[in-house]
Short mmCIF file of C-alpha atoms in Angstrom, two decimals:
data_model
loop_
_atom_site.label_atom_id
_atom_site.label_comp_id
_atom_site.label_asym_id
_atom_site.label_seq_id
_atom_site.Cartn_x
_atom_site.Cartn_y
_atom_site.Cartn_z
CA MET A 1 127.03 59.15 11.97
CA SER A 2 127.44 55.85 10.95
CA TRP A 3 128.08 56.44 7.17
CA LEU A 4 130.83 58.82 8.24
CA ARG A 5 132.45 56.21 10.33
CA GLU A 6 132.42 53.81 7.53
CA VAL A 7 133.77 56.29 5.07
CA ILE A 8 136.78 57.28 7.48
CA CYS A 9 137.59 53.58 8.29
CA ARG A 10 137.10 52.50 4.76
CA GLU A 11 139.64 55.42 3.23
CA TYR A 12 141.66 56.24 6.28
CA ALA A 13 141.73 54.28 9.57
CA GLN A 14 139.84 52.23 12.00
CA VAL A 15 138.81 54.78 14.45
CA GLU A 16 135.87 55.72 16.78
CA VAL A 17 134.02 58.91 15.78
CA THR A 18 132.58 61.36 18.21
CA LEU A 19 130.57 64.56 17.49
CA PRO A 20 130.09 67.50 19.68
CA ALA A 21 126.73 67.67 21.32
CA ARG A 22 123.79 68.80 19.30
CA GLN A 23 125.76 69.27 16.44
CA ILE A 24 124.40 68.46 12.64
CA LEU A 25 126.83 66.43 10.69
CA SER A 26 128.37 68.09 7.47
CA GLN A 27 131.25 66.77 5.51
CA ASP A 28 132.78 67.01 2.11
CA LEU A 29 135.56 64.65 0.62
CA ARG A 30 137.64 64.66 -2.45
CA ILE A 31 140.34 62.47 -3.22
CA TYR A 32 142.85 62.48 -5.82
CA PRO A 33 145.32 59.73 -6.82
CA TRP A 34 148.85 60.59 -6.85
CA ASN A 35 150.67 57.35 -7.96
CA GLU A 36 151.15 55.48 -4.79
CA LEU A 37 150.20 58.51 -2.67
CA ARG A 38 146.49 59.83 -2.21
CA LEU A 39 145.67 63.65 -1.78
CA SER A 40 142.51 64.15 0.13
CA VAL A 41 140.61 67.40 0.67
CA VAL A 42 138.19 67.18 3.82
CA GLN A 43 135.74 69.70 4.94
CA CYS A 44 133.78 69.04 8.03
CA ASN A 45 132.37 70.41 11.17
CA GLY A 46 133.53 69.43 14.74
CA VAL A 47 134.61 65.78 15.13
CA ALA A 48 136.81 63.79 17.13
CA LEU A 49 138.45 60.64 15.95
CA GLU A 50 140.46 58.01 17.94
CA ARG A 51 142.19 55.07 16.80
CA LEU A 52 142.28 52.41 19.75
CA PRO A 53 145.11 50.02 20.49
CA ARG A 54 144.62 46.66 18.57
CA ALA A 55 142.06 47.99 16.16
CA PRO A 56 141.95 45.77 12.94
CA GLN A 57 143.88 46.99 10.30
CA ARG A 58 143.55 46.79 6.49
CA VAL A 59 146.26 46.34 4.04
CA SER A 60 145.45 49.80 2.40
CA GLN A 61 145.72 51.75 5.28
CA ASP A 62 149.71 50.95 6.17
CA CYS A 63 150.15 54.57 5.64
CA TYR A 64 151.70 57.58 7.36
CA PHE A 65 149.17 60.53 6.86
CA ALA A 66 150.75 64.37 6.36
CA VAL A 67 147.87 66.66 7.39
CA VAL A 68 147.84 70.40 6.15
CA LEU A 69 145.32 72.63 8.10
CA ILE A 70 143.74 74.94 5.79
CA SER A 71 141.06 76.62 8.15
CA GLY A 72 139.79 75.97 11.67
CA ASN A 73 141.62 74.15 14.58
CA TYR A 74 143.21 70.93 14.71
CA CYS A 75 144.97 68.90 17.51
CA LEU A 76 146.81 65.49 17.18
CA GLU A 77 147.93 63.24 19.96
CA GLN A 78 150.24 60.21 19.17
CA ASP A 79 153.16 58.66 21.00
CA GLY A 80 153.00 61.05 23.97
CA ARG A 81 153.34 64.04 21.64
CA GLU A 82 150.72 66.67 20.91
CA ALA A 83 150.65 68.90 17.61
CA VAL A 84 148.38 71.80 17.83
CA LEU A 85 147.87 73.48 14.59
CA ARG A 86 147.11 76.73 12.84
CA PRO A 87 146.06 77.23 9.40
CA GLY A 88 149.09 76.52 7.32
CA ASP A 89 150.88 74.37 9.56
CA MET A 90 151.56 70.72 9.20
CA THR A 91 151.92 67.25 11.09
CA LEU A 92 152.50 63.78 10.58
CA TYR A 93 151.03 60.55 12.02
CA ASP A 94 151.16 56.66 11.71
CA ALA A 95 147.56 55.81 10.48
CA THR A 96 148.30 52.11 11.77
CA ARG A 97 148.87 53.13 15.34
CA PRO A 98 146.87 54.77 18.31
CA HIS A 99 146.11 58.26 17.80
CA ARG A 100 143.67 61.03 18.61
CA ILE A 101 142.49 63.77 16.54
CA GLN A 102 140.08 66.77 17.76
CA CYS A 103 138.88 69.45 15.66
CA PRO A 104 136.34 71.49 17.91
CA GLY A 105 134.74 73.39 15.09
CA ASP A 106 134.37 73.60 11.25
CA PHE A 107 137.84 73.01 9.65
CA VAL A 108 139.28 72.08 6.05
CA LYS A 109 142.60 70.09 5.83
CA LEU A 110 144.45 68.33 3.23
CA ILE A 111 145.77 64.69 3.88
CA LEU A 112 148.65 63.14 1.87
CA SER A 113 148.46 59.47 2.46
CA ILE A 114 152.01 58.06 2.17
CA PRO A 115 152.62 53.92 2.05
CA ARG A 116 155.05 53.20 5.05
CA PRO A 117 157.87 51.86 2.82
CA LEU A 118 158.22 55.02 0.66
CA LEU A 119 158.61 57.18 3.57
CA ARG A 120 160.35 54.96 5.65
CA GLU A 121 163.03 54.61 2.79
CA ARG A 122 163.60 58.38 2.96
CA MET A 123 163.28 58.74 6.73
CA PRO A 124 164.46 55.51 8.72
CA ASP A 125 163.60 57.54 12.01
CA ILE A 126 160.08 58.59 11.00
CA GLU A 127 158.87 57.05 14.25
CA HIS A 128 160.31 60.01 15.94
CA CYS A 129 158.77 62.69 13.99
CA THR A 130 154.87 61.84 14.21
CA ALA A 131 152.85 64.39 16.12
CA LEU A 132 155.31 67.15 15.72
CA PRO A 133 154.02 70.50 14.45
CA MET A 134 155.48 71.76 11.30
CA PRO A 135 154.88 75.50 10.91
CA GLY A 136 153.71 76.95 7.87
CA ALA A 137 154.51 80.53 8.19
CA GLY A 138 158.07 80.28 7.21
CA GLY A 139 161.14 78.31 5.76
CA ILE A 140 160.78 74.81 4.21
CA GLY A 141 157.34 74.40 5.97
CA ALA A 142 156.09 77.13 4.21
CA VAL A 143 157.30 75.73 0.97
CA THR A 144 155.95 72.45 1.69
CA SER A 145 152.39 73.61 2.74
CA ASN A 146 151.97 76.09 0.06
CA PHE A 147 153.26 73.44 -2.53
CA LEU A 148 150.56 71.11 -1.33
CA ARG A 149 147.77 73.68 -1.06
CA ALA A 150 148.46 74.91 -4.71
CA SER A 151 148.31 71.27 -5.75
CA SER A 152 145.43 70.34 -4.50
CA GLN A 153 143.64 73.56 -5.99
CA GLN A 154 144.69 72.36 -9.43
CA ALA A 155 144.42 68.67 -8.84
CA ASP A 156 141.40 68.53 -11.59
CA GLU A 157 143.62 70.42 -14.19
CA LEU A 158 146.74 67.88 -13.66
CA THR A 159 147.73 65.29 -16.24
CA THR A 160 148.92 61.85 -15.15
CA LEU A 161 152.58 62.85 -16.14
CA GLU A 162 152.32 66.27 -14.05
CA THR A 163 150.72 64.28 -11.19
CA SER A 164 153.52 61.91 -11.07
CA SER A 165 156.09 64.41 -10.86
CA LEU A 166 154.28 66.33 -8.12
CA ALA A 167 154.02 63.27 -5.91
CA GLU A 168 157.88 62.84 -6.00
CA GLN A 169 158.45 66.64 -5.01
CA ALA A 170 155.82 66.44 -2.51
CA LEU A 171 157.51 63.45 -0.74
CA ASP A 172 161.09 65.55 -1.07
CA LEU A 173 159.52 68.57 0.64
CA LEU A 174 157.72 66.64 3.20
CA THR A 175 160.86 64.83 4.21
CA LEU A 176 162.74 68.02 4.69
CA SER A 177 159.80 69.61 6.78
CA ALA A 178 159.79 66.57 9.03
CA ALA A 179 163.70 66.69 9.46
CA SER A 180 163.32 70.45 10.37
CA ALA A 181 160.72 69.88 12.90
CA ARG A 182 162.53 66.93 14.72
CA PRO A 183 164.00 67.83 18.12
CA ALA A 184 167.63 69.11 18.14
CA SER A 185 167.98 66.47 21.11
CA PHE A 186 167.32 63.72 18.58
CA ALA A 187 170.17 63.87 15.93
CA VAL A 188 170.63 60.74 13.74
CA SER A 189 173.97 61.15 11.83
CA ARG A 190 173.89 60.43 8.12
CA SER A 191 175.87 57.31 8.60
CA ARG A 192 173.61 55.77 11.19
CA SER A 193 170.50 56.71 9.10
CA VAL A 194 171.84 55.01 6.13
CA SER A 195 172.96 52.17 8.12
CA MET A 196 169.58 51.62 9.71
CA ARG A 197 167.96 51.96 6.21
CA ARG A 198 170.19 49.06 4.90
CA VAL A 199 169.36 46.90 7.92
CA LYS A 200 165.74 47.34 7.50
CA LEU A 201 165.73 46.67 4.09
CA LEU A 202 167.86 43.56 4.78
CA ILE A 203 165.33 42.52 7.19
CA GLU A 204 162.36 42.68 5.08
CA LYS A 205 164.10 40.62 2.54
CA CYS A 206 164.61 37.76 4.99
CA LEU A 207 161.90 37.68 6.82
CA ALA A 208 160.81 34.09 5.65
CA ASP A 209 164.12 32.75 6.88
CA CYS A 210 163.07 31.32 10.26
CA ASP A 211 166.76 31.18 11.25
CA LEU A 212 167.25 34.84 11.23
CA ASP A 213 168.74 36.31 14.21
CA THR A 214 171.12 39.21 15.24
CA ALA A 215 174.30 37.46 14.22
CA ILE A 216 172.96 36.68 10.63
CA ILE A 217 171.56 40.26 10.23
CA ALA A 218 174.74 41.83 11.16
CA ARG A 219 177.09 39.80 9.21
CA ARG A 220 174.70 40.29 6.11
CA ALA A 221 174.77 44.00 6.58
CA GLY A 222 178.35 44.28 6.96
CA LEU A 223 178.04 45.56 10.75
CA SER A 224 178.87 44.57 14.40
CA ALA A 225 176.09 43.07 16.24
CA ARG A 226 176.27 45.60 18.95
CA TYR A 227 176.16 48.48 16.42
CA VAL A 228 172.86 47.01 15.08
CA ASN A 229 171.30 46.60 18.25
CA ALA A 230 172.31 50.36 19.44
CA LEU A 231 170.72 51.44 16.25
CA PHE A 232 167.32 49.89 17.29
CA GLY A 233 167.83 51.06 20.74
CA ASP A 234 167.90 54.54 19.53
CA GLU A 235 164.19 54.00 18.38
CA GLY A 236 163.30 52.45 21.75
CA THR A 237 163.18 48.71 20.67
CA SER A 238 165.35 45.74 19.81
CA LEU A 239 166.30 44.28 16.68
CA MET A 240 164.61 41.03 17.21
CA ARG A 241 161.40 42.68 18.59
CA TYR A 242 161.45 44.74 15.49
CA VAL A 243 161.73 41.37 13.28
CA TRP A 244 158.79 39.93 15.36
CA ARG A 245 156.52 42.76 14.91
CA LEU A 246 157.32 43.00 11.22
CA ARG A 247 156.37 39.42 10.84
CA LEU A 248 153.32 39.77 12.71
CA GLU A 249 152.04 42.78 10.64
CA ASN A 250 152.82 40.88 7.36
CA CYS A 251 150.93 37.75 9.04
CA ALA A 252 147.91 40.43 9.66
CA LYS A 253 148.06 41.65 6.00
CA ASP A 254 147.78 38.45 4.37
CA MET A 255 144.96 37.29 6.67
CA GLN A 256 143.20 40.74 5.64
CA ASP A 257 144.09 40.01 1.84
CA PRO A 258 141.11 38.74 -0.03
CA ARG A 259 143.74 36.90 -2.38
CA ARG A 260 144.87 34.97 0.55
CA ALA A 261 141.44 33.70 1.78
CA GLY A 262 142.33 30.16 0.92
CA ASP A 263 145.73 30.16 2.81
CA ALA A 264 145.69 28.28 5.87
CA ILE A 265 146.78 30.60 8.94
CA SER A 266 149.51 28.17 9.63
CA ASP A 267 150.94 28.65 6.07
CA ILE A 268 150.63 32.28 6.39
CA ALA A 269 152.57 32.15 9.68
CA PHE A 270 155.47 29.86 8.06
CA ARG A 271 155.63 32.15 5.12
CA TRP A 272 156.69 34.78 7.42
CA GLY A 273 159.51 33.00 9.55
CA PHE A 274 157.52 31.53 12.15
CA ASN A 275 158.22 27.63 12.78
CA ASP A 276 156.10 27.40 15.89
CA ALA A 277 152.29 27.62 15.56
CA SER A 278 151.64 27.93 19.17
CA HIS A 279 154.15 30.83 19.69
CA PHE A 280 152.80 32.61 16.69
CA SER A 281 149.28 32.36 17.96
CA ARG A 282 150.46 33.71 21.35
CA ALA A 283 152.54 36.57 19.96
CA PHE A 284 149.74 37.43 17.53
CA ARG A 285 147.37 37.92 20.45
CA ARG A 286 149.56 40.06 22.33
CA GLN A 287 149.93 42.27 19.31
CA PHE A 288 146.49 42.52 18.04
CA GLY A 289 144.39 41.54 20.97
CA ARG A 290 142.66 38.88 19.08
CA ALA A 291 143.45 35.24 18.47
CA PRO A 292 144.85 34.73 14.55
CA ARG A 293 141.59 33.07 13.31
CA GLU A 294 139.28 35.61 15.14
CA PHE A 295 141.29 38.28 13.63
CA ARG A 296 140.63 36.96 10.31
CA GLN A 297 137.08 36.30 10.74
CA ARG A 298 136.46 39.98 11.36
CA ARG A 299 138.35 41.60 8.55
#
């Protein structure tokens, strides 16, 4: 089973793998590059996967995964929600955050790996759409599910140009499906969605500014500080907690990046807007469960 865990942790996410008792492992995996996306076809017998809090994170795994169940049974748990799929159904999850997947018997599924910025650009409220079932029996869910299944069946016959076009269409369809699955009780107006997208893009561009605060962000976004804080309150966080989390995530990525192996940890921290090494070290340990130096050594 060690090789299975190695493959999953390398290609998808850092997880713990459990097999049902007395089961002989069998798996077939095919991966097709789709520009910045990746479409995978996975066939396996029963397995349970769990990504634990504070597990190490690789740069290439900063993705959301869309799953289409082809056959078998599939259950995803994340953020207090549970998606139980039937063949044809879909769901989404954040590969970097704790989740649990249970497939008690033989199954076949598709996985579409989507880099975080690409999906966040289309859906600023994507955090509220994870582990929601997207039925594939009708409506936009059926269109998206059938599109992805047909694309996987013809993947070996597609040219690079065709693949590029399909990737954009897949993202558009998936965004529509996720929006349709979102509970009616969570209704983000278009104006608030656009405002949140603008604020998050601004934050990403200004992370290196150690003086960045609510007043600066609000002024540069052309919004009131109260309104900006309300936007982040809708997502269950605050503006500055979001800024700190983003800075810490970027520091962790740089520590895992072989190209940054010669950079001092303090230089990485200062690069992403921290101006106090002790504060950075404490915040990093709270976020990832390890001191920065230990985290880097275990990449």
